XYZ file of C-alpha atoms in Angstrom:
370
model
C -6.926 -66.391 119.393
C -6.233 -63.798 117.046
C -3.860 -64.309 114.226
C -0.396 -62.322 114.099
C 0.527 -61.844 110.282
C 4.356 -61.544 109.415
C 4.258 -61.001 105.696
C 1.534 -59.810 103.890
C -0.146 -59.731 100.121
C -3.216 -58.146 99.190
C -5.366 -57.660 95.851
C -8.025 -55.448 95.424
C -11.377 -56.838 94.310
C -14.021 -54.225 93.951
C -14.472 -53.030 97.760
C -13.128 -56.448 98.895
C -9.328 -57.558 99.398
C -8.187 -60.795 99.676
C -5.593 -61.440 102.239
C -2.746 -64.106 101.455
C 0.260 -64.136 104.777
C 2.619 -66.502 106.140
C 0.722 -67.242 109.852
C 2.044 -67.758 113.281
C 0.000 -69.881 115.205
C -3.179 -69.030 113.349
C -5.893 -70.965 111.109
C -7.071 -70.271 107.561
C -10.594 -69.580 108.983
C -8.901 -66.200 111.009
C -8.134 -65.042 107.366
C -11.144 -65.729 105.868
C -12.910 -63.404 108.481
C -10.200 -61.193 108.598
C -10.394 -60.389 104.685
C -14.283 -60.163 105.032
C -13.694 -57.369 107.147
C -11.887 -55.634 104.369
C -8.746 -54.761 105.712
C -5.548 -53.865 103.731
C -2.496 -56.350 104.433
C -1.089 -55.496 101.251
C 0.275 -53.044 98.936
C -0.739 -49.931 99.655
C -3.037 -47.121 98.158
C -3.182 -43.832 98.601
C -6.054 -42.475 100.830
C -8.089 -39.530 99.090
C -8.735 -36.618 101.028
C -11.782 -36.104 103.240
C -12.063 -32.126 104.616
C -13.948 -33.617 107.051
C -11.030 -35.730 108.458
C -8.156 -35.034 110.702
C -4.460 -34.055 110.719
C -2.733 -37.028 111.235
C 0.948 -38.392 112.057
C 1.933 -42.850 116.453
C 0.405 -45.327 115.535
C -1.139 -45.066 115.467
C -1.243 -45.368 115.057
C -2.029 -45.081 115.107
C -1.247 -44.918 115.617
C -2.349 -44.094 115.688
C -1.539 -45.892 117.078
C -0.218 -43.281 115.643
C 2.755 -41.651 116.725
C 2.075 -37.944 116.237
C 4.119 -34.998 115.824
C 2.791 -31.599 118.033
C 4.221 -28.899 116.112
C 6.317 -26.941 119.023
C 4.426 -24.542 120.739
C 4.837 -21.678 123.193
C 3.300 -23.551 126.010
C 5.104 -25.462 128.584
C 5.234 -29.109 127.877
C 5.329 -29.478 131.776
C 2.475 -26.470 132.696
C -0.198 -28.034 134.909
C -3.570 -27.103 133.176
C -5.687 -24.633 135.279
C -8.259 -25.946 137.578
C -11.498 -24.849 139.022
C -12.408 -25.407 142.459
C -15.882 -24.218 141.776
C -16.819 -26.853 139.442
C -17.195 -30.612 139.973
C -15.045 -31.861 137.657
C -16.180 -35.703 137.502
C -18.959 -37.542 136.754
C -19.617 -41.066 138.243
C -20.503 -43.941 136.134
C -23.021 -47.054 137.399
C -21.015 -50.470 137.385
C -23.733 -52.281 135.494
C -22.082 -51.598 132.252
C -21.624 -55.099 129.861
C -18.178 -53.862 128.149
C -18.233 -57.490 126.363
C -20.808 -56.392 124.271
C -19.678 -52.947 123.993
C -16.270 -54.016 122.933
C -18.916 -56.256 119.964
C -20.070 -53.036 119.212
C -17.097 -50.884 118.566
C -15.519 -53.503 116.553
C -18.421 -53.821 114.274
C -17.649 -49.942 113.191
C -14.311 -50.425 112.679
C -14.584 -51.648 109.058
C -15.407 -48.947 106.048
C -13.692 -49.615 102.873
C -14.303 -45.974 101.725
C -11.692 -44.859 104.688
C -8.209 -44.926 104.701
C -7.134 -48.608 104.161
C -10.210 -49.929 105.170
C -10.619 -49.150 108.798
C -11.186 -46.770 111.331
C -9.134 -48.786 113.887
C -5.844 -47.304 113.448
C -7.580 -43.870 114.350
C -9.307 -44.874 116.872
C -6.530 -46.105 118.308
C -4.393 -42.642 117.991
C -7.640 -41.314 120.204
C -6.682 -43.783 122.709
C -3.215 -42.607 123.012
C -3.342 -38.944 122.681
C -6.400 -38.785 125.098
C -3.786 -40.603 127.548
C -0.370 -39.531 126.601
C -0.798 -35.677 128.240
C 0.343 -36.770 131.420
C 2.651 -36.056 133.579
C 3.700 -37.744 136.451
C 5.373 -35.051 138.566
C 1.756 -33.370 139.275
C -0.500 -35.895 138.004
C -1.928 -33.789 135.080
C -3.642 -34.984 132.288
C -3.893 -38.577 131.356
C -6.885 -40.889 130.034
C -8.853 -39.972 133.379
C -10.723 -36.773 132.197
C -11.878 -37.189 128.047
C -11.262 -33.382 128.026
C -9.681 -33.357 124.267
C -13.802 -32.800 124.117
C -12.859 -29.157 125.203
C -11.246 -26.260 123.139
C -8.421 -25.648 123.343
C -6.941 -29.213 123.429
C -9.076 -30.545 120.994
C -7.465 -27.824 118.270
C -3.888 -28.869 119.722
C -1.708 -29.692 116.913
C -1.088 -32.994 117.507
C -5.343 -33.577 117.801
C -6.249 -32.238 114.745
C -8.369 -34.042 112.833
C -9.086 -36.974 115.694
C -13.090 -35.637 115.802
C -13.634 -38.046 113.213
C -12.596 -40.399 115.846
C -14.627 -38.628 118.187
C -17.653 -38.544 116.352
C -17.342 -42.354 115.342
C -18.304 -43.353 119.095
C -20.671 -41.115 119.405
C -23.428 -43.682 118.936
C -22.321 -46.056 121.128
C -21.989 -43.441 124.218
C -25.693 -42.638 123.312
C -26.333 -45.557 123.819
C -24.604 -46.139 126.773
C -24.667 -42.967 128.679
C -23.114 -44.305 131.838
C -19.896 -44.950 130.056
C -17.589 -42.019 130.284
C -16.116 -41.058 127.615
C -12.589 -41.263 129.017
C -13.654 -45.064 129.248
C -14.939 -45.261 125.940
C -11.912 -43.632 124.338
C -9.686 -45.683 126.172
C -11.515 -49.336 125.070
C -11.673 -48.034 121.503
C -8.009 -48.399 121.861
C -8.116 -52.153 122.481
C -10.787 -52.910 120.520
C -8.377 -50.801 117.440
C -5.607 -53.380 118.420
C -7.216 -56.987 118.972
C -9.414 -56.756 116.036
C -6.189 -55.753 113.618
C -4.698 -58.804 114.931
C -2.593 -57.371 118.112
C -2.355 -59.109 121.559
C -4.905 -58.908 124.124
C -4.442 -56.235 126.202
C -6.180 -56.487 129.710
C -7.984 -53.092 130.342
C -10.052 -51.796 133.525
C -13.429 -49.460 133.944
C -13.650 -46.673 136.142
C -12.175 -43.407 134.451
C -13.882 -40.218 134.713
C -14.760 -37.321 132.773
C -14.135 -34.066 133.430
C -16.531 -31.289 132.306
C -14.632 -28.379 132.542
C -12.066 -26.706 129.370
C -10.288 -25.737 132.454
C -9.250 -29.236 133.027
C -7.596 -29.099 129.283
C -3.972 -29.855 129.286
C -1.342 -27.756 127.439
C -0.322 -27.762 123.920
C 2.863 -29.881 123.852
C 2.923 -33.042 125.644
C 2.688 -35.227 122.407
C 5.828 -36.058 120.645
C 6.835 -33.949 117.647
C 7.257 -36.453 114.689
C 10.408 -34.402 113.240
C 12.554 -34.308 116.304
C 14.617 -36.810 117.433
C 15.835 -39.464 120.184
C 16.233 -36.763 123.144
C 12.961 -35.071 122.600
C 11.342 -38.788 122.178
C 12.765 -39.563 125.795
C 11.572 -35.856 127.021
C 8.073 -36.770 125.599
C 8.014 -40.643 127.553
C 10.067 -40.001 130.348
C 7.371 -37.241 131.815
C 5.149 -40.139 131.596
C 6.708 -42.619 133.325
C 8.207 -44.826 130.244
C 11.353 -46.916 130.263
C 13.232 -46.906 127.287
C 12.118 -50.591 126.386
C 8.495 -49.313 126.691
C 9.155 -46.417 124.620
C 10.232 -48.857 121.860
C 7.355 -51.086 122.428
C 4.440 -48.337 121.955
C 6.346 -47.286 118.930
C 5.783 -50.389 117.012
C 2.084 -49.380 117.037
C 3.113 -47.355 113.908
C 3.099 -50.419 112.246
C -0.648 -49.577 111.804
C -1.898 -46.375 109.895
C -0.479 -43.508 107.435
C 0.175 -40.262 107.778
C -1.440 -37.651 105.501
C -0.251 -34.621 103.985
C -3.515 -32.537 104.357
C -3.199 -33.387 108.258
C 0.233 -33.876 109.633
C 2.003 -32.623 106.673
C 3.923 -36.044 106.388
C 2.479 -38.556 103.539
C 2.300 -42.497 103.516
C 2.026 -45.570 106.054
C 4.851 -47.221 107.616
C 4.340 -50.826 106.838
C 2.074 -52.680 103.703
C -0.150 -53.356 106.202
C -1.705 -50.616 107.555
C -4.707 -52.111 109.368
C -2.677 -55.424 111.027
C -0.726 -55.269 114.133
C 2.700 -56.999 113.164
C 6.074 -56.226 114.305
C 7.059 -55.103 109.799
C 7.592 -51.645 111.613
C 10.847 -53.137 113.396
C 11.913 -55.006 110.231
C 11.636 -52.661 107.673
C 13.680 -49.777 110.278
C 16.332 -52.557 109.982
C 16.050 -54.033 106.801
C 15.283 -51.235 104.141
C 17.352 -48.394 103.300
C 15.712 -45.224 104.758
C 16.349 -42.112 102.644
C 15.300 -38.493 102.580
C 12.163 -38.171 100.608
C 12.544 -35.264 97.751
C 9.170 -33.124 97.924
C 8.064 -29.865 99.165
C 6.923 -31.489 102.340
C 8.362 -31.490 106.284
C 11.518 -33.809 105.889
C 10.825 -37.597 106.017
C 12.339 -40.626 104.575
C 10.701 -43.039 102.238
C 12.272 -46.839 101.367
C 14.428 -46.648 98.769
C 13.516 -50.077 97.214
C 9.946 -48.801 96.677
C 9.302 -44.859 97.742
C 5.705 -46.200 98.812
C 6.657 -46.791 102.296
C 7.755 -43.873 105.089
C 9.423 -42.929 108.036
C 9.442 -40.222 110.706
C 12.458 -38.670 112.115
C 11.578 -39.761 115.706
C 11.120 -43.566 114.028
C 14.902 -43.215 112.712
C 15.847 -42.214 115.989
C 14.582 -45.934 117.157
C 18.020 -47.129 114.904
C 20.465 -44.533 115.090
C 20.007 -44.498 118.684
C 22.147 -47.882 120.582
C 19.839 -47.510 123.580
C 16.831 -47.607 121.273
C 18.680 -50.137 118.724
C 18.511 -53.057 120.958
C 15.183 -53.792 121.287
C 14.292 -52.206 118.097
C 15.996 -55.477 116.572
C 14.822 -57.495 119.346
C 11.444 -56.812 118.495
C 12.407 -57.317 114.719
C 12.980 -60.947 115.651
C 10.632 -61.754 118.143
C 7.114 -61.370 117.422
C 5.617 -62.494 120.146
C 8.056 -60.849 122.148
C 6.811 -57.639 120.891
C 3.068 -58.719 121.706
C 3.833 -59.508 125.132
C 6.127 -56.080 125.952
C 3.346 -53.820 124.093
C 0.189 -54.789 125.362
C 2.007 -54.195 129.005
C 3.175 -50.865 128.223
C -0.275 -50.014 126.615
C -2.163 -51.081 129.465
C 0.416 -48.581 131.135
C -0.392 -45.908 128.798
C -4.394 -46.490 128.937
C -4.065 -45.893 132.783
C -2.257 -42.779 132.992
C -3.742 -40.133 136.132
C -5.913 -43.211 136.889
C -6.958 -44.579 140.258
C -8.682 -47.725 140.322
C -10.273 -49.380 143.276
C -8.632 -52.194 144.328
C -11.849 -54.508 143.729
C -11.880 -52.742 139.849
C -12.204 -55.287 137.480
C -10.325 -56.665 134.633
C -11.433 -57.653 131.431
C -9.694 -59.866 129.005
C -11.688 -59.063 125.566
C -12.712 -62.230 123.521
C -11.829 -60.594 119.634
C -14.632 -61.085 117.435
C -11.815 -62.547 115.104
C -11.847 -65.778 117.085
């Protein structure tokens, strides 16, 4: 099983790091391949700018996994996106597919010490959610079912720029697989992002489509903007279906990643370790002193112990709200707890304006980490 890291160290060595944590249920030989990979647990660096990279801010999380803020636009958040009744607007994929191996495959370009903290996961796994979290459930618009960030205008939205990095990671592997839809391909980045940085397993399905039409795109404004606050976080995850537990849960993705300056306009990660999934992001809301970070920048807050680490407003919301407070400390003291709520809500969100046959598959993912 994967390991699940609660306090973290790190030294750089050259383009190495050596990882030293307090384990849960893990063996020294996780760490050992864990710090081969190269990825940060530790005190953090800043990330140089690449022009050819994205504007960030979930997480997710990468947020990517990232959490991302969608500057406000003049679009309905709730417009249905125009459609075409001329065009056929899905493309069927064979069954034949081995996603085992493809899962092998995605995690093996995950690490690149030149990038960010090490890893591409946490972006890859911000593709995963924004490609799913346009829907809306009272027309059935927009969702993981469809890949059509590949279109203008949605992939210039503000809350996708930059994520054709991510988009042009995977490339290879859907050449090499061209029976896998991108909507699929997208979607199992998103797990592969989370079990190989440590997460839970998170049981995921085949079978989405893509559509191949920019009328199919979505409208600007379904993503959550990063400097609002508790109502427009509910506004965002209601019209999607979320409970207010499982709005809490997805938000601990932001435990992986940074946000950048030249993207999102907000600067620094959220935890000291960027690239493992650990429920810090809970603690540190609860445990540090969050205050308003002096710069020229959008308004965030930055620890006050340190200044290195950073929160959004819609992350502060996850405290000063009572609704949001509970489980934000329940998840602060139950790890696994965490684990076990997330990977169901994630599954949730990597279904969105999905149908799956009833006989559809589900795959459990053995991490390479194991």
């Amino acid at each position: 099983m994967a390991f699940r890291l609660i306090s973290r160290a790190v030294a750089p060595v050259g383009k190495s790091r050596v990882v030293s944590a307090a384990l849960l249920g893990s063996t020294r030989n996780s760490v050992i391949r864990t710090a081969a990979r190269g990825y940060s647990t530790g005190p953090v660096r800043k990330s140089g700018s690449n022009p050819m990279v994205w504007a960030l801010a979930f997480a997710g999380a990468s947020v990517a996994g990232y959490y991302m803020m969608t500057p406000a636009g003049k679009v309905d958040p709730h417009a249905s996106p125009k459609s075409n009744p001329g065009v056929n607007v899905e493309t069927k994929q064979k069954n034949n597919l081995d996603y085992q191996a493809i899962y092998n495959e995605i995690a093996e370009i995950l690490e690149d010490n030149d990038y960010d903290d090490g890893s591409f996961g946490p972006v890859l796994l911000r593709l995963a959610w924004h490609a799913s979290g346009t829907y809306n459930k009272a027309d059935g618009s927009g969702g993981s079912n469809g890949a059509t960030m590949r279109f203008r205008p949605e992939s210039e939205h503000g809350g996708n720029a930059g994520l054709g990095v991510a988009r042009k990671k995977l490339e290879d592997i859907k050449k090499k697989y061209p029976d896998l839809s991108y909507s699929d391909l997208w979607s199992l980045a998103g797990v592969v992002a989370i079990q190989e940085m440590s997460g839970p397993v998170i049981p995921w399905r085949p079978g989405r489509t893509d559509k191949l039409s920019q009328n199919d795109c979505t409208p600007d404004g379904r993503l959550p903007d990063a400097s609002q606050g508790a109502s427009h976080v509910r506004d965002i995850f209601y019209r999607m279906g979320f409970t207010d537990q499982e709005i809490v849960a997805l938000s601990g993705a932001h435990a992986l990643g940074r946000c950048h300056s030249d993207r999102s306009g907000f600067e620094g990660p959220w935890t000291a370790s960027p690239t493992m999934f650990t429920n810090d992001y809970f603690r540190l809301l609860l445990e540090e002193e969050w205050v308003p970070k002096k710069w020229k920048g959008p308004f965030q807050y930055v620890d006050k112990t340190s200044g290195e680490l950073m929160m959004l407003p819609t992350d502060i919301a996850l405290v000063q709200d009572p609704k949001f407070k509970k489980y934000t400390e329940l998840y602060a003291k139950d790890v696994d707890k965490f684990f076990e709520d997330f990977a169901k809500a994630f599954v949730k969100l990597g279904e969105l304006g999905c149908r799956f046959p009833e006989d559809t598959k589900t795959y459990r993912f053995k991490s390479t980490l194991e």
